[in-house]
Structures are given as C-alpha cells and as structure tokens.
PDB file of C-alpha atoms in Angstrom:
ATOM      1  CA  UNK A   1     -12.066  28.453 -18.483  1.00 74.00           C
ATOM      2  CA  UNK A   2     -12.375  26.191 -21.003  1.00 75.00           C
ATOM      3  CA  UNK A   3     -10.063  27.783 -23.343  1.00 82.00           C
ATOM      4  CA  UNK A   4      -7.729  28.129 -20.735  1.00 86.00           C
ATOM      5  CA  UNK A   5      -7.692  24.627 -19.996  1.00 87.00           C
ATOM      6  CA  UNK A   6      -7.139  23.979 -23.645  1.00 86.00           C
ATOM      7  CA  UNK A   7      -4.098  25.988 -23.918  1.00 88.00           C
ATOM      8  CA  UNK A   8      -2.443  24.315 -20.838  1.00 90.00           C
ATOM      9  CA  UNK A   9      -3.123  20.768 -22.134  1.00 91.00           C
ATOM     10  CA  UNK A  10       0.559  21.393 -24.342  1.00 91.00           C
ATOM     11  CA  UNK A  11       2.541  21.814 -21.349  1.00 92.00           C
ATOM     12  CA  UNK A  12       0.527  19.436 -19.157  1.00 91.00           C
ATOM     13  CA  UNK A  13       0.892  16.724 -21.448  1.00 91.00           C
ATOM     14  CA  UNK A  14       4.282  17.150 -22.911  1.00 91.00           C
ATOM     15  CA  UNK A  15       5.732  17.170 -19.242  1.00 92.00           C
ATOM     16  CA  UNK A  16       4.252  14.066 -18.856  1.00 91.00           C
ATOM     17  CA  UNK A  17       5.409  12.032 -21.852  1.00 91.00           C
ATOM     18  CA  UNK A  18       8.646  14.170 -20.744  1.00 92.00           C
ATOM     19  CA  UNK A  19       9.037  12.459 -17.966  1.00 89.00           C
ATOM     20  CA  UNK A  20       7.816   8.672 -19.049  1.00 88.00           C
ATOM     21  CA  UNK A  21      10.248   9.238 -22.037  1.00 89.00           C
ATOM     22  CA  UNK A  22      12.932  10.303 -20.565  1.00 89.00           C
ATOM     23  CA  UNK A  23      12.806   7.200 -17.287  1.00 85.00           C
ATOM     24  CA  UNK A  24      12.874   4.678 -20.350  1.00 84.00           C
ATOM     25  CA  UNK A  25      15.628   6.544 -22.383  1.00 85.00           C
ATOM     26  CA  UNK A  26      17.755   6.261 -19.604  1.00 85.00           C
ATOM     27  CA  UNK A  27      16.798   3.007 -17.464  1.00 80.00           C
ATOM     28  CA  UNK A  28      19.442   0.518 -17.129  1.00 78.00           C
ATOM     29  CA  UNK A  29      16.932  -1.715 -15.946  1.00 76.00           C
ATOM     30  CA  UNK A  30      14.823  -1.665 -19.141  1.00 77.00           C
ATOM     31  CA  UNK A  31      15.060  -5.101 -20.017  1.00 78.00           C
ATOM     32  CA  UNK A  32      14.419  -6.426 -16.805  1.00 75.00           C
ATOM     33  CA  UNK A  33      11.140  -4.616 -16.692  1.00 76.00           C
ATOM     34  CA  UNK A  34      10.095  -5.275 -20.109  1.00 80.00           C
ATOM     35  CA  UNK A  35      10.096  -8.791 -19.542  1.00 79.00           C
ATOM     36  CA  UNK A  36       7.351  -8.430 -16.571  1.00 79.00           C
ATOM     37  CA  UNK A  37       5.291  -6.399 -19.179  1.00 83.00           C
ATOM     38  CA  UNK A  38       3.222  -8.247 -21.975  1.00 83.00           C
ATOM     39  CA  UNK A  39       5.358  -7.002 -24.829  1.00 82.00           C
ATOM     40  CA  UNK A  40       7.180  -9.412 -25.334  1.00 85.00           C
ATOM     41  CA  UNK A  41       4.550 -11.861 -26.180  1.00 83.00           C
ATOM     42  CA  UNK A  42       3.194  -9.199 -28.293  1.00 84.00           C
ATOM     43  CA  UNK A  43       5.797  -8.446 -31.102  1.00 83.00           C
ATOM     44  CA  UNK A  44       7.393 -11.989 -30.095  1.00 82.00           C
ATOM     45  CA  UNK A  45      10.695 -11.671 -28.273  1.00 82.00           C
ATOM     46  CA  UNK A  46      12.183  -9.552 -25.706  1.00 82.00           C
ATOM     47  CA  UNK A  47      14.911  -8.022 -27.760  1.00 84.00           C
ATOM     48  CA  UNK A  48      12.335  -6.809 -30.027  1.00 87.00           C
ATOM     49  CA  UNK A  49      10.481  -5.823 -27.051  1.00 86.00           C
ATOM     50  CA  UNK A  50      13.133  -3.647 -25.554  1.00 87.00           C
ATOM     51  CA  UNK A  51      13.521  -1.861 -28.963  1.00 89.00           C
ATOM     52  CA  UNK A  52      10.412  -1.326 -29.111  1.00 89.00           C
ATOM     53  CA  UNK A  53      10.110   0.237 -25.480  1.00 87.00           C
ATOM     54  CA  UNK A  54      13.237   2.618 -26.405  1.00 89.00           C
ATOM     55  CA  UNK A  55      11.526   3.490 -29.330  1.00 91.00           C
ATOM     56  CA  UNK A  56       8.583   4.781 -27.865  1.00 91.00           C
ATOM     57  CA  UNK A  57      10.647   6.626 -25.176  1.00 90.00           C
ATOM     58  CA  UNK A  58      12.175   8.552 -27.910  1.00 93.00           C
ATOM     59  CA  UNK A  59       8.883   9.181 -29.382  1.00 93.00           C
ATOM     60  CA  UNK A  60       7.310  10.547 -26.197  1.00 93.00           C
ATOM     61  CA  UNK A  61      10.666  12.676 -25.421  1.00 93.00           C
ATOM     62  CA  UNK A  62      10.366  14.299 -29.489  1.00 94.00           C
ATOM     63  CA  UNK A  63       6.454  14.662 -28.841  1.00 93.00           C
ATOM     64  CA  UNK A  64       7.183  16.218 -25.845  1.00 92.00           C
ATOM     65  CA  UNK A  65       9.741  18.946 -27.348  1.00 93.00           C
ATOM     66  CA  UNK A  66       7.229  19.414 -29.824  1.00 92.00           C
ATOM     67  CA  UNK A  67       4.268  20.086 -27.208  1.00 91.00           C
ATOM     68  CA  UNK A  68       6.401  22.487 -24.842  1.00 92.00           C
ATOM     69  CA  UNK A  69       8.049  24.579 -27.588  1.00 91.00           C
ATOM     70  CA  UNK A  70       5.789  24.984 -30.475  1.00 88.00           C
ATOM     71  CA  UNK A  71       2.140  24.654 -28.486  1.00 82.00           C
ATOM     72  CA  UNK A  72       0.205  25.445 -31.838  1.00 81.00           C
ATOM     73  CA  UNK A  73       1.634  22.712 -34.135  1.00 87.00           C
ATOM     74  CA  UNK A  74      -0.525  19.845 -35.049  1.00 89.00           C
ATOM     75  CA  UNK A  75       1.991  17.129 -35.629  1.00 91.00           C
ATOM     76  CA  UNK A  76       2.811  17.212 -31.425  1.00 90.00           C
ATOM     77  CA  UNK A  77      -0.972  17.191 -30.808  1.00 91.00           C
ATOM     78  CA  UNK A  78      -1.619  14.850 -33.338  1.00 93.00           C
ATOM     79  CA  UNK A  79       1.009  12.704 -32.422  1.00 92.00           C
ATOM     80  CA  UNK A  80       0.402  12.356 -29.118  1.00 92.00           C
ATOM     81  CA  UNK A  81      -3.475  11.589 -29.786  1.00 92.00           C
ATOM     82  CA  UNK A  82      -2.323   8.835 -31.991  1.00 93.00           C
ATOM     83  CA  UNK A  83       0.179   7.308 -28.845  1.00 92.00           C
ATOM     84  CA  UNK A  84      -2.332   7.621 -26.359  1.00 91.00           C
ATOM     85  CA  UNK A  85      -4.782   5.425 -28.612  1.00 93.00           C
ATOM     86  CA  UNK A  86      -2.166   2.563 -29.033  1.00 92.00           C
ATOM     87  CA  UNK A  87      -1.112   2.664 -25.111  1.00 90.00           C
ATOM     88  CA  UNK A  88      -5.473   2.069 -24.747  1.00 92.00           C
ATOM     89  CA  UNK A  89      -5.009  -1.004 -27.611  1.00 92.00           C
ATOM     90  CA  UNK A  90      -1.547  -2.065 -25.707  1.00 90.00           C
ATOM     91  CA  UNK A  91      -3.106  -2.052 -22.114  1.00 89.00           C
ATOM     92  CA  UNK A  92      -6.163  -3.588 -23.352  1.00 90.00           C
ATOM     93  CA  UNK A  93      -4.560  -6.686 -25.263  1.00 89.00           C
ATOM     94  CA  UNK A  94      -2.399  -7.142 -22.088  1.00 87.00           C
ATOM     95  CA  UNK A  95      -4.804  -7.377 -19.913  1.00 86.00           C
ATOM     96  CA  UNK A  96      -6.292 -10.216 -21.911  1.00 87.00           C
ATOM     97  CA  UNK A  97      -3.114 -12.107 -22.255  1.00 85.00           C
ATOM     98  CA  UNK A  98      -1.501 -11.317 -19.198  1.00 82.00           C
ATOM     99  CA  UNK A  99      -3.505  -9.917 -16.767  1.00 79.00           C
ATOM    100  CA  UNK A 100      -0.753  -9.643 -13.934  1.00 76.00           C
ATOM    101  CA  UNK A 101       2.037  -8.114 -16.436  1.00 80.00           C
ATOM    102  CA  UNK A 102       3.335  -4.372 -15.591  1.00 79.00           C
ATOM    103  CA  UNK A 103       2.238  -1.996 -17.722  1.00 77.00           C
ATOM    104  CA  UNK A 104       5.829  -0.538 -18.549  1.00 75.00           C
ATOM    105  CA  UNK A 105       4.660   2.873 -18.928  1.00 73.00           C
ATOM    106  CA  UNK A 106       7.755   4.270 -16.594  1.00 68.00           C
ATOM    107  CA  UNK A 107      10.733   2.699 -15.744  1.00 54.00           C
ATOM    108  CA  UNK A 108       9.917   2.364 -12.274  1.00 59.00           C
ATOM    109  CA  UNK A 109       6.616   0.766 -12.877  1.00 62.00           C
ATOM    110  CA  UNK A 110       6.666  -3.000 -11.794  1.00 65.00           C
ATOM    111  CA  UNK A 111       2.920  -2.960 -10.551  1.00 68.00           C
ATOM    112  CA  UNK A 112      -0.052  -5.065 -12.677  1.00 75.00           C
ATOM    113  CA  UNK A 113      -2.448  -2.730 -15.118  1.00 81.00           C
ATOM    114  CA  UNK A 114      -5.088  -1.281 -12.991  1.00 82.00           C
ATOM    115  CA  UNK A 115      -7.699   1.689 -13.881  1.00 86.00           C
ATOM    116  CA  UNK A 116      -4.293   4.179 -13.237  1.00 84.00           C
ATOM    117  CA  UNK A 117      -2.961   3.033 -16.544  1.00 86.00           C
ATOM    118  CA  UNK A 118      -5.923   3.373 -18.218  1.00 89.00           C
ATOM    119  CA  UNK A 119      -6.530   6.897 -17.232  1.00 89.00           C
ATOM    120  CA  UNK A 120      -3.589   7.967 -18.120  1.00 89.00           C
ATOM    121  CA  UNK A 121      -3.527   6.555 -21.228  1.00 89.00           C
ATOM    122  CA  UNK A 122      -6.881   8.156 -22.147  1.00 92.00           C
ATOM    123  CA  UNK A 123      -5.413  11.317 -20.861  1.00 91.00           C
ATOM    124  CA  UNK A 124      -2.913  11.346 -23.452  1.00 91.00           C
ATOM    125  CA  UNK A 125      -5.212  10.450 -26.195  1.00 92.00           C
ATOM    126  CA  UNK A 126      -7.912  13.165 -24.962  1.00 92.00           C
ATOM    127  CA  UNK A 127      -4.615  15.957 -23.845  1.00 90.00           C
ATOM    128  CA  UNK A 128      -3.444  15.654 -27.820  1.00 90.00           C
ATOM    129  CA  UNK A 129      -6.811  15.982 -29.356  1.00 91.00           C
ATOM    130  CA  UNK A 130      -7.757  18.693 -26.999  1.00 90.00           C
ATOM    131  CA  UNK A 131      -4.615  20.831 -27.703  1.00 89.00           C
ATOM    132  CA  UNK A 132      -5.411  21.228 -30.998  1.00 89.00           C
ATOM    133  CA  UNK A 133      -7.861  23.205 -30.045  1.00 88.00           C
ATOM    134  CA  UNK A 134      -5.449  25.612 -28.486  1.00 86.00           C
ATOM    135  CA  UNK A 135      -5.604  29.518 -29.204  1.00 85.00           C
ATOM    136  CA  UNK A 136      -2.766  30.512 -28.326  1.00 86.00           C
ATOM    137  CA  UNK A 137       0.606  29.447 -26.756  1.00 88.00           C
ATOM    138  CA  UNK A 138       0.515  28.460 -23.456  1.00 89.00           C
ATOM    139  CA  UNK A 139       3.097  30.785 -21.954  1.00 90.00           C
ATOM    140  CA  UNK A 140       0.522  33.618 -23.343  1.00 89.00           C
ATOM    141  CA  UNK A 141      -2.279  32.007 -21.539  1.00 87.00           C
ATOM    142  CA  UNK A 142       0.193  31.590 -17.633  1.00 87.00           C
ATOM    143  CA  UNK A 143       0.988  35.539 -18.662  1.00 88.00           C
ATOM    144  CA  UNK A 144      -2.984  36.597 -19.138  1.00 87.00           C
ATOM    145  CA  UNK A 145      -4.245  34.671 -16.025  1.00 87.00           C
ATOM    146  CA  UNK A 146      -1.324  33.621 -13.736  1.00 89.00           C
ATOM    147  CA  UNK A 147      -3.442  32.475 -10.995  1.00 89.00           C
ATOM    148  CA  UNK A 148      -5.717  30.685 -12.632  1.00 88.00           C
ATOM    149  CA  UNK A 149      -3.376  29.038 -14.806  1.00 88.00           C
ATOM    150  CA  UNK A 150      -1.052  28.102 -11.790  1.00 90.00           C
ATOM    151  CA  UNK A 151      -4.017  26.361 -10.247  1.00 90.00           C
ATOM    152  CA  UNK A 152      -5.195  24.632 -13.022  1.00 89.00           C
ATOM    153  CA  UNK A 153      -1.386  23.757 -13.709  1.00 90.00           C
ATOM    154  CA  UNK A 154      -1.256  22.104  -9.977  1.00 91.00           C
ATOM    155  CA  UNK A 155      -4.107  20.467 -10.153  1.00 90.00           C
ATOM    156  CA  UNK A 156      -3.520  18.653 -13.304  1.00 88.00           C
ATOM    157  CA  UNK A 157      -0.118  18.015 -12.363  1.00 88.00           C
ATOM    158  CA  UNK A 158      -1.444  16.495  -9.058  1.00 86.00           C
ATOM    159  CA  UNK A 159      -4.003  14.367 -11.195  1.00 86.00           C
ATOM    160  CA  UNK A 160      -1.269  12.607 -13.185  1.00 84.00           C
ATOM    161  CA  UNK A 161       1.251  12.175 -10.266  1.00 82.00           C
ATOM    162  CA  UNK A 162      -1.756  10.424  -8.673  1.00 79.00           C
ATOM    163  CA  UNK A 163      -2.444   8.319 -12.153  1.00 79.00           C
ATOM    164  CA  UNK A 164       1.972   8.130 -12.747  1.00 77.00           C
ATOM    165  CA  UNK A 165       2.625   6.532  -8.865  1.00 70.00           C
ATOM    166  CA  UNK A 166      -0.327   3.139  -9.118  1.00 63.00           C
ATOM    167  CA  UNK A 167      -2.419   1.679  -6.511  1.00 56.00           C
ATOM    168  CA  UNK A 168       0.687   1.161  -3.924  1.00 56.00           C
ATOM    169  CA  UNK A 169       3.510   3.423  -4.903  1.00 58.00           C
ATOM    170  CA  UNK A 170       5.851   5.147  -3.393  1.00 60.00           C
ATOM    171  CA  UNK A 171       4.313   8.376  -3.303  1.00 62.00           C
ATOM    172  CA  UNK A 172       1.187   7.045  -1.594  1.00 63.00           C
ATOM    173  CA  UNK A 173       3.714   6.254   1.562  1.00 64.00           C
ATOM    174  CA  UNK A 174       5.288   8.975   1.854  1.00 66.00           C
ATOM    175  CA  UNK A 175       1.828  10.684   1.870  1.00 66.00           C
ATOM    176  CA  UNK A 176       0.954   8.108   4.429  1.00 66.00           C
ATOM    177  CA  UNK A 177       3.972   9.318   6.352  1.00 65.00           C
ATOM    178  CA  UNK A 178       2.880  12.651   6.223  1.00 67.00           C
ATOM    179  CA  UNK A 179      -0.494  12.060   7.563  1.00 68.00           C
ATOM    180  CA  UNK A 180       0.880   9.740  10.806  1.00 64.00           C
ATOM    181  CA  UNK A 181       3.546  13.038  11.963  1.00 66.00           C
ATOM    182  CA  UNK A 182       0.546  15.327  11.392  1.00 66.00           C
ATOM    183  CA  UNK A 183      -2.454  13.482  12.986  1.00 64.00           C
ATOM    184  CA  UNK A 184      -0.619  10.761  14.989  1.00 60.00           C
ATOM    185  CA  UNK A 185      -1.250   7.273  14.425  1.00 58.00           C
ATOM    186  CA  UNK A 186      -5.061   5.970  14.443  1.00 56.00           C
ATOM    187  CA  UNK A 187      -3.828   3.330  17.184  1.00 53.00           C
ATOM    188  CA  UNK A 188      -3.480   6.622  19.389  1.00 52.00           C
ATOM    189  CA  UNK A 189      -7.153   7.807  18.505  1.00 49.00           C
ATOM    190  CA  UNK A 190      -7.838  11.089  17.159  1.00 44.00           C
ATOM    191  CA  UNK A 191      -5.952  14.060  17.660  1.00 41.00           C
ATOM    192  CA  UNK A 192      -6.745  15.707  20.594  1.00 41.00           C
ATOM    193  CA  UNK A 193      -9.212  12.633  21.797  1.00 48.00           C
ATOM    194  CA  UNK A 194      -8.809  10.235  24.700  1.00 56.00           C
ATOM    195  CA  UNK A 195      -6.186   8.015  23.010  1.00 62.00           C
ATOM    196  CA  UNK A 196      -8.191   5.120  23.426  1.00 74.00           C
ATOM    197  CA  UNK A 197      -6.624   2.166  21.594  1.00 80.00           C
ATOM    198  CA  UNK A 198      -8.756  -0.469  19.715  1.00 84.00           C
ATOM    199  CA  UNK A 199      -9.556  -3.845  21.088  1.00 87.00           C
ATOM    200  CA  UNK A 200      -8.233  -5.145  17.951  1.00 87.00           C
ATOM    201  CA  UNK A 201      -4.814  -3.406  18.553  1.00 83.00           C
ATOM    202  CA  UNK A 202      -4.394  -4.999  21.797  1.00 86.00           C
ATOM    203  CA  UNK A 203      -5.395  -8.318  20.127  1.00 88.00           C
ATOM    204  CA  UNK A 204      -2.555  -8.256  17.526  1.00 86.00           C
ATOM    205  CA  UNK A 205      -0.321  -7.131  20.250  1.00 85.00           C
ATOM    206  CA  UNK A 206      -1.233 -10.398  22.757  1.00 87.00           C
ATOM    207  CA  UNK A 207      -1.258 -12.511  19.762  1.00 87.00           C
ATOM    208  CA  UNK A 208       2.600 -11.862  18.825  1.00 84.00           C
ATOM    209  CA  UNK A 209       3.802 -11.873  22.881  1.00 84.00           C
ATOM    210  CA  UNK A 210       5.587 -14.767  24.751  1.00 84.00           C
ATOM    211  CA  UNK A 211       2.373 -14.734  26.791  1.00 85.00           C
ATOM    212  CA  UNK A 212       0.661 -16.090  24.090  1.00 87.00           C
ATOM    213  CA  UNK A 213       2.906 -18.341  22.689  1.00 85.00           C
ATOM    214  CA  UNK A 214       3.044 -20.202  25.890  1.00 84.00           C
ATOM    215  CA  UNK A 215      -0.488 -20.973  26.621  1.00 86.00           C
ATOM    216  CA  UNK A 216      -1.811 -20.475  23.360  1.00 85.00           C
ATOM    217  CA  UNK A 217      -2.193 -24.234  23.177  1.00 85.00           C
ATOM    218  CA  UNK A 218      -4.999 -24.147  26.184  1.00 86.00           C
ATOM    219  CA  UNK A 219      -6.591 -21.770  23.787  1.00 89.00           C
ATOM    220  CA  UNK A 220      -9.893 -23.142  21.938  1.00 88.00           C
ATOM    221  CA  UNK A 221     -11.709 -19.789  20.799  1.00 88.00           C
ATOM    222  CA  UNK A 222     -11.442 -16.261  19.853  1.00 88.00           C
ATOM    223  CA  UNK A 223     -11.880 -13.211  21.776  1.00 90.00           C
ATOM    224  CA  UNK A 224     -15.020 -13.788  23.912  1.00 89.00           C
ATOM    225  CA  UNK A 225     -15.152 -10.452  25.799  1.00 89.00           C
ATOM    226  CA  UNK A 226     -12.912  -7.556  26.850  1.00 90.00           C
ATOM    227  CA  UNK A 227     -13.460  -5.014  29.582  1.00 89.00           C
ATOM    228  CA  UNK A 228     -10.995  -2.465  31.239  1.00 88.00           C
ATOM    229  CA  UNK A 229     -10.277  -2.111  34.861  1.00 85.00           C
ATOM    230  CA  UNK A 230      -7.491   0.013  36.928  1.00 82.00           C
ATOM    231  CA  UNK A 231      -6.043   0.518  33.280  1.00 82.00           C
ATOM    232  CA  UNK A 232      -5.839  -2.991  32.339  1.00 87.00           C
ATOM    233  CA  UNK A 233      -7.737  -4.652  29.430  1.00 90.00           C
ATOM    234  CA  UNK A 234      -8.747  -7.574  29.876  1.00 91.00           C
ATOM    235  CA  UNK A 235      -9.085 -10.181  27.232  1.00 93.00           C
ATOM    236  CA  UNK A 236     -11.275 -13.198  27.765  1.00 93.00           C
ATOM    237  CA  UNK A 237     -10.800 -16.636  25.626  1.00 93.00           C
ATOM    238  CA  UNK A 238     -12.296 -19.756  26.643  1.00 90.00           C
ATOM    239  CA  UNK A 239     -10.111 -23.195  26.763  1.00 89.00           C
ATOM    240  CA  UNK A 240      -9.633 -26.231  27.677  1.00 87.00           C
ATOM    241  CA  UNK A 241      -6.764 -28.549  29.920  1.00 83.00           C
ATOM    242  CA  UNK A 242      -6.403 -32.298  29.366  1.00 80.00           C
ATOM    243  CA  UNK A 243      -7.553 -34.173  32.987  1.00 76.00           C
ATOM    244  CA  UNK A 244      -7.495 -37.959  33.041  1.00 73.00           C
ATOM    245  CA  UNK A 245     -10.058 -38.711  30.186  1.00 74.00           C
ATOM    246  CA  UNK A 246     -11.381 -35.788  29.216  1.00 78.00           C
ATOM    247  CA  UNK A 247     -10.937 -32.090  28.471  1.00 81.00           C
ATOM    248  CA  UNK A 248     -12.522 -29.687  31.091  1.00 85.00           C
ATOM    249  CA  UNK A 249     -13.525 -26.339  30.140  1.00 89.00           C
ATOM    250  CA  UNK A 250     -11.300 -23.451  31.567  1.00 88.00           C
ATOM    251  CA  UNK A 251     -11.461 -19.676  31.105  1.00 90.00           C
ATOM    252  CA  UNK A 252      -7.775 -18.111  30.044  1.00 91.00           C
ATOM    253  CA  UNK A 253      -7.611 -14.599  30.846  1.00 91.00           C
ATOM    254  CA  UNK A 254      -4.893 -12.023  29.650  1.00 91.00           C
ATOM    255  CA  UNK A 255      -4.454  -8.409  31.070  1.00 90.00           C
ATOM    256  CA  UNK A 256      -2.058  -5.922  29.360  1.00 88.00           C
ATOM    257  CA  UNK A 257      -1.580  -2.422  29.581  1.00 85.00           C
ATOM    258  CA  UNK A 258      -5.087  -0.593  28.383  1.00 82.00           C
ATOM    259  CA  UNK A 259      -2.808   1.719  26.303  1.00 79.00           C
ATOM    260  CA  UNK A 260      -0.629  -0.196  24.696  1.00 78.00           C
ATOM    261  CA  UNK A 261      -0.560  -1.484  20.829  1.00 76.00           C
ATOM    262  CA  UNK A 262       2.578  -2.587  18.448  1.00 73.00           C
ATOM    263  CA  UNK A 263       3.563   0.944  17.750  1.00 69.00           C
ATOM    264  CA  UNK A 264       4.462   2.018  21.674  1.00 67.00           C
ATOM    265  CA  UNK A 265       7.122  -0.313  21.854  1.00 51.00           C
ATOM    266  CA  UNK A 266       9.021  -1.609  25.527  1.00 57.00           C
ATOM    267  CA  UNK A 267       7.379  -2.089  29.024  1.00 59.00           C
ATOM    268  CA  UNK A 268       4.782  -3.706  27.950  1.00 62.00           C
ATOM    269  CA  UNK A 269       3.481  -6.476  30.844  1.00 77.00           C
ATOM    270  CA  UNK A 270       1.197  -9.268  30.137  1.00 85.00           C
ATOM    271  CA  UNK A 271      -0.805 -11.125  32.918  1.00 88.00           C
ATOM    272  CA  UNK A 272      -2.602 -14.724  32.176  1.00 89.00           C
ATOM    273  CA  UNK A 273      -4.536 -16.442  34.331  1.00 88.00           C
ATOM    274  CA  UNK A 274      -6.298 -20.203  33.624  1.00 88.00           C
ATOM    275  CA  UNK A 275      -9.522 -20.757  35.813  1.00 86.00           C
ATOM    276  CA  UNK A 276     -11.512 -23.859  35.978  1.00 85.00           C
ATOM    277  CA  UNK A 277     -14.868 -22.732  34.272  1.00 83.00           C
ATOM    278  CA  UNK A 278     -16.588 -25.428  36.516  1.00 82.00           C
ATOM    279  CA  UNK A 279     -14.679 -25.417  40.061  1.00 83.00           C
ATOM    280  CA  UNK A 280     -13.632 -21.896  39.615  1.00 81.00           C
ATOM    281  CA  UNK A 281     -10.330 -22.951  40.546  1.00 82.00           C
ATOM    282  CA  UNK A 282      -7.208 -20.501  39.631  1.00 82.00           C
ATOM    283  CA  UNK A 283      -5.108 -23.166  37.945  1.00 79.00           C
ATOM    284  CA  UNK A 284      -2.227 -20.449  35.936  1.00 72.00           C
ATOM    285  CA  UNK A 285       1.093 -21.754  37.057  1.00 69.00           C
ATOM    286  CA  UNK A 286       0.972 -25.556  36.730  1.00 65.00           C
ATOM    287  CA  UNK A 287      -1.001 -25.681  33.113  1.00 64.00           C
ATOM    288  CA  UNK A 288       1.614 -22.542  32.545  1.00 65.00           C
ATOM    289  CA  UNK A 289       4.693 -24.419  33.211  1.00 60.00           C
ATOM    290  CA  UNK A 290       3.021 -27.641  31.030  1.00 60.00           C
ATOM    291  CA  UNK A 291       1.671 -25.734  28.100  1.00 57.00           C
ATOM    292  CA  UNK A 292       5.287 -23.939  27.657  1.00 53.00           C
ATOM    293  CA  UNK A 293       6.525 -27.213  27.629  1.00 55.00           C
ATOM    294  CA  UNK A 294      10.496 -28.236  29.576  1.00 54.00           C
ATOM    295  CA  UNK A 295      12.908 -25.555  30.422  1.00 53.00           C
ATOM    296  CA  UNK A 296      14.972 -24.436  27.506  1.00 50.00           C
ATOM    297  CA  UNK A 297      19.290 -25.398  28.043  1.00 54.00           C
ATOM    298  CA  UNK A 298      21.171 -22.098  28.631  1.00 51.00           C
ATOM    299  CA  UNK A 299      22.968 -20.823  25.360  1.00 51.00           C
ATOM    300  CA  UNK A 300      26.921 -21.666  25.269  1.00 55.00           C
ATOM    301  CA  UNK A 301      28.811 -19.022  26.036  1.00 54.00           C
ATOM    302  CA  UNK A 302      31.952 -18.544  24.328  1.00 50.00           C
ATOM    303  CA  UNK A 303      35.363 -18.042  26.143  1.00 42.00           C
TER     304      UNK A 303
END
C-alpha cells in the first residue's frame, strides 16, 4: 500500500498545484488579493508582490506538467519539495507580521492563515519528497490496482479539497446545505423524532417579535422558566412597572406556538400577559398600551 500511495503522490500533487497555479495565472483580481496577504511587506511593495504571486503560479502550473506527465523525473518532485518548504517559511513569517493577512495560496482565498494552510503546505513539501520514491508511473499503478488506486485517489483528493476550501468556505455550506435537505433542520429535532423545538429557538424567535419589542421595557431578567401547555410554551421573565414612587415587581408572561422557531416562517401568534407578582393582579393592556409608547400617525398615502 505504501508503494501505491507513493506512486499516486505525482498526480495527487500536481493536480493540486494545477489548480492553485492555474486560479492565480488567470485571476483578475490578483492584486486586490495580494494586498490582504503579507507579501507585500515581505519583498516591499505590491507591484513586486503581484510579480511575485504570478511567478509562483507559473511555477506551480510547470511543476505540475512535470508531475502529471513524466511521474519519475526528479526535477518535478524536487521542485515541488523545495515550494512546499518556502510556502511553510512564507506562512510562518506572515503569521508573525500579520497575523490576520490571507494566505494567497488560491485566488479565491481571502480568509486569515489557519492550520488549513499549513497542512497543505506541508503536504506539498512531504507529496514532492515522497514521489521520488515512486516505482513506477502512476497510470501503471491506477492500471495494476484500479480500485484501490481510485480510493486512495478520492480520499486524498477529498483531504486537500477539505485543506483548499479554509475554516468557512464555500464548500463547507454547501455541505451544510446538503445535510439540512437530508436530515431536516436541528430546530425540527431529529429525523423521524417528535420535532420538539428547543427552548432556545423559541427564545430567539420572542426576542425578534413585535411582542417583545413592546413590553420589552417592563422586562428586568432573563428567561426564568418555561413549561408547555395545550401546545403553547410558555416563557416566564420577571419585571417591573413604575407606580407612584417605586417599582413593583410583576411577572411578564409570553405564550407562542410550542412548534414554532425562525425557520417555520408566518402564523406565528404571540400572547403576553403582565401580572402583579404581589396582588396577583392581570395588569397586560394598560402597561401594554404605556410600554409601546403613543399610537404611531398613519403613513401618507399617495394619490
């Protein structure tokens, strides 16, 4: 297996430093991502550091060609060793010197240096070393053990895809995506469970209603309990109304739908009620109407 994996490092690597060469080649954003990378600083302009960049690309694109077409060369293997080891000493100074700079790898990178870069910057180093210790060419290898080499091919190509997209990119979404239209959203509970939603989803969804603008100012403290009844939640905050002199306590209760949350949008209803913690009294519509302040003047219609 091991030799295996040593003959598909050519075609594993070069279609990486393919496809990074390639993005920069032809990026007509190039200088507006170099400057958010720490090149500049480093070779002292950002004209030099856009040649630079393009140079590289074209390095990683001839590398490449090298790697894919003639697997049992040195100079590809070499090569590539040797450009893995300055992307390590490149990440590593601007991480020093600018810690939130991009690392400018691809053109479509714009996130800070994380452990991603790294990796697959060592990956290149350790790819080109480790293909020189290829046997044979790596279309020999596919042809001897198809399956194996398929897998192995997937797999690493699914390792740098995974290194290539960063902590928050796009790919990571759209897997996201995926996983909400196959399991359903985790608002919803489990597939196939009782669809109970969190207390903390019906929390966000009170917090951004009209409900809770209006009487939000009676409101002194967080969530104090929450129960369910007849398929209502109920949400309990303590409070507090202005009378005469003082502040009396009250209790400010809000029922909504048991099942609702942000993502199950319309018909949602909203009950509040204010009680007097120490008389008991119901007190909603008058501290209502004075939290949410006078009436609002109709819009002008035009015509």
């Amino acid at each position: 297996m091991l030799t295996l994996t040593a003959n598909l490092l050519p075609p594993l690597l070069g279609a990486l430093l393919l496809w990074t060469g390639a993005a920069k080649l032809t990026s007509r954003r190039l200088r507006a991502q170099t400057a958010r990378t720490a090149l500049p600083r480093l070779v002292r302009g950002p004209g030099r550091a856009v040649l630079v960049l393009r140079a590289t690309a074209a390095a990683e694109v001839l590398l490449a060609a090298g790697l894919l077409a003639a697997p049992g060369a040195a100079a590809p293997a070499v090569g590539a060793a040797l450009l893995g080891a300055g992307f390590l000493g490149y990440l590593g100074y601007a991480r020093v010197v600018a810690p939130d700079s991009s690392c400018g790898c691809t053109a479509s990178d714009n996130a800070p240096i994380t452990w991603h870069s790294f990796a697959r910057a060592g990956f290149v180093a350790g790819a080109g070393a480790g293909a020189l210790t290829a046997d044979e060419a790596w279309w020999t290898a596919v042809g001897d053990r198809p399956a194996a080499a398929v897998a192995l091919l997937l797999a690493g190509a699914a390792a740098l895809a995974y290194l290539s997209d960063g902590p928050e990119g796009r790919g990571r979404v759209r897997l996201r995506r995926l996983r909400l239209r196959l399991f359903g959203s985790p608002l919803g509970g489990p597939a196939g469970g009782d669809g109970t939603v969190p207390v903390e989803a019906s929390v966000e969804l009170l917090e951004r209603s009209l409900a809770w603008e209006t009487v939000s100012s009676l409101v002194r403290s967080g969530l104090v309990e929450h129960w369910e009844e007849d398929g209502w939640r109920i949400l309990h905050y303590t409070g507090a109304r202005h009378d005469g002199e003082r502040d009396r306590p009250v209790s400010v209760l809000f029922a909504l739908d048991a099942g609702a949350h942000l993502d199950r949008a319309g018909g949602q209803v909203i009950r509040v009620s204010v009680v007097d913690q120490e008389t008991a009294e119901v007190l909603t519509g008058d501290l209502v109407e004075a939290a949410a302040g006078p009436p609002r003047p109709p819009l002008p219609l035009a015509g």
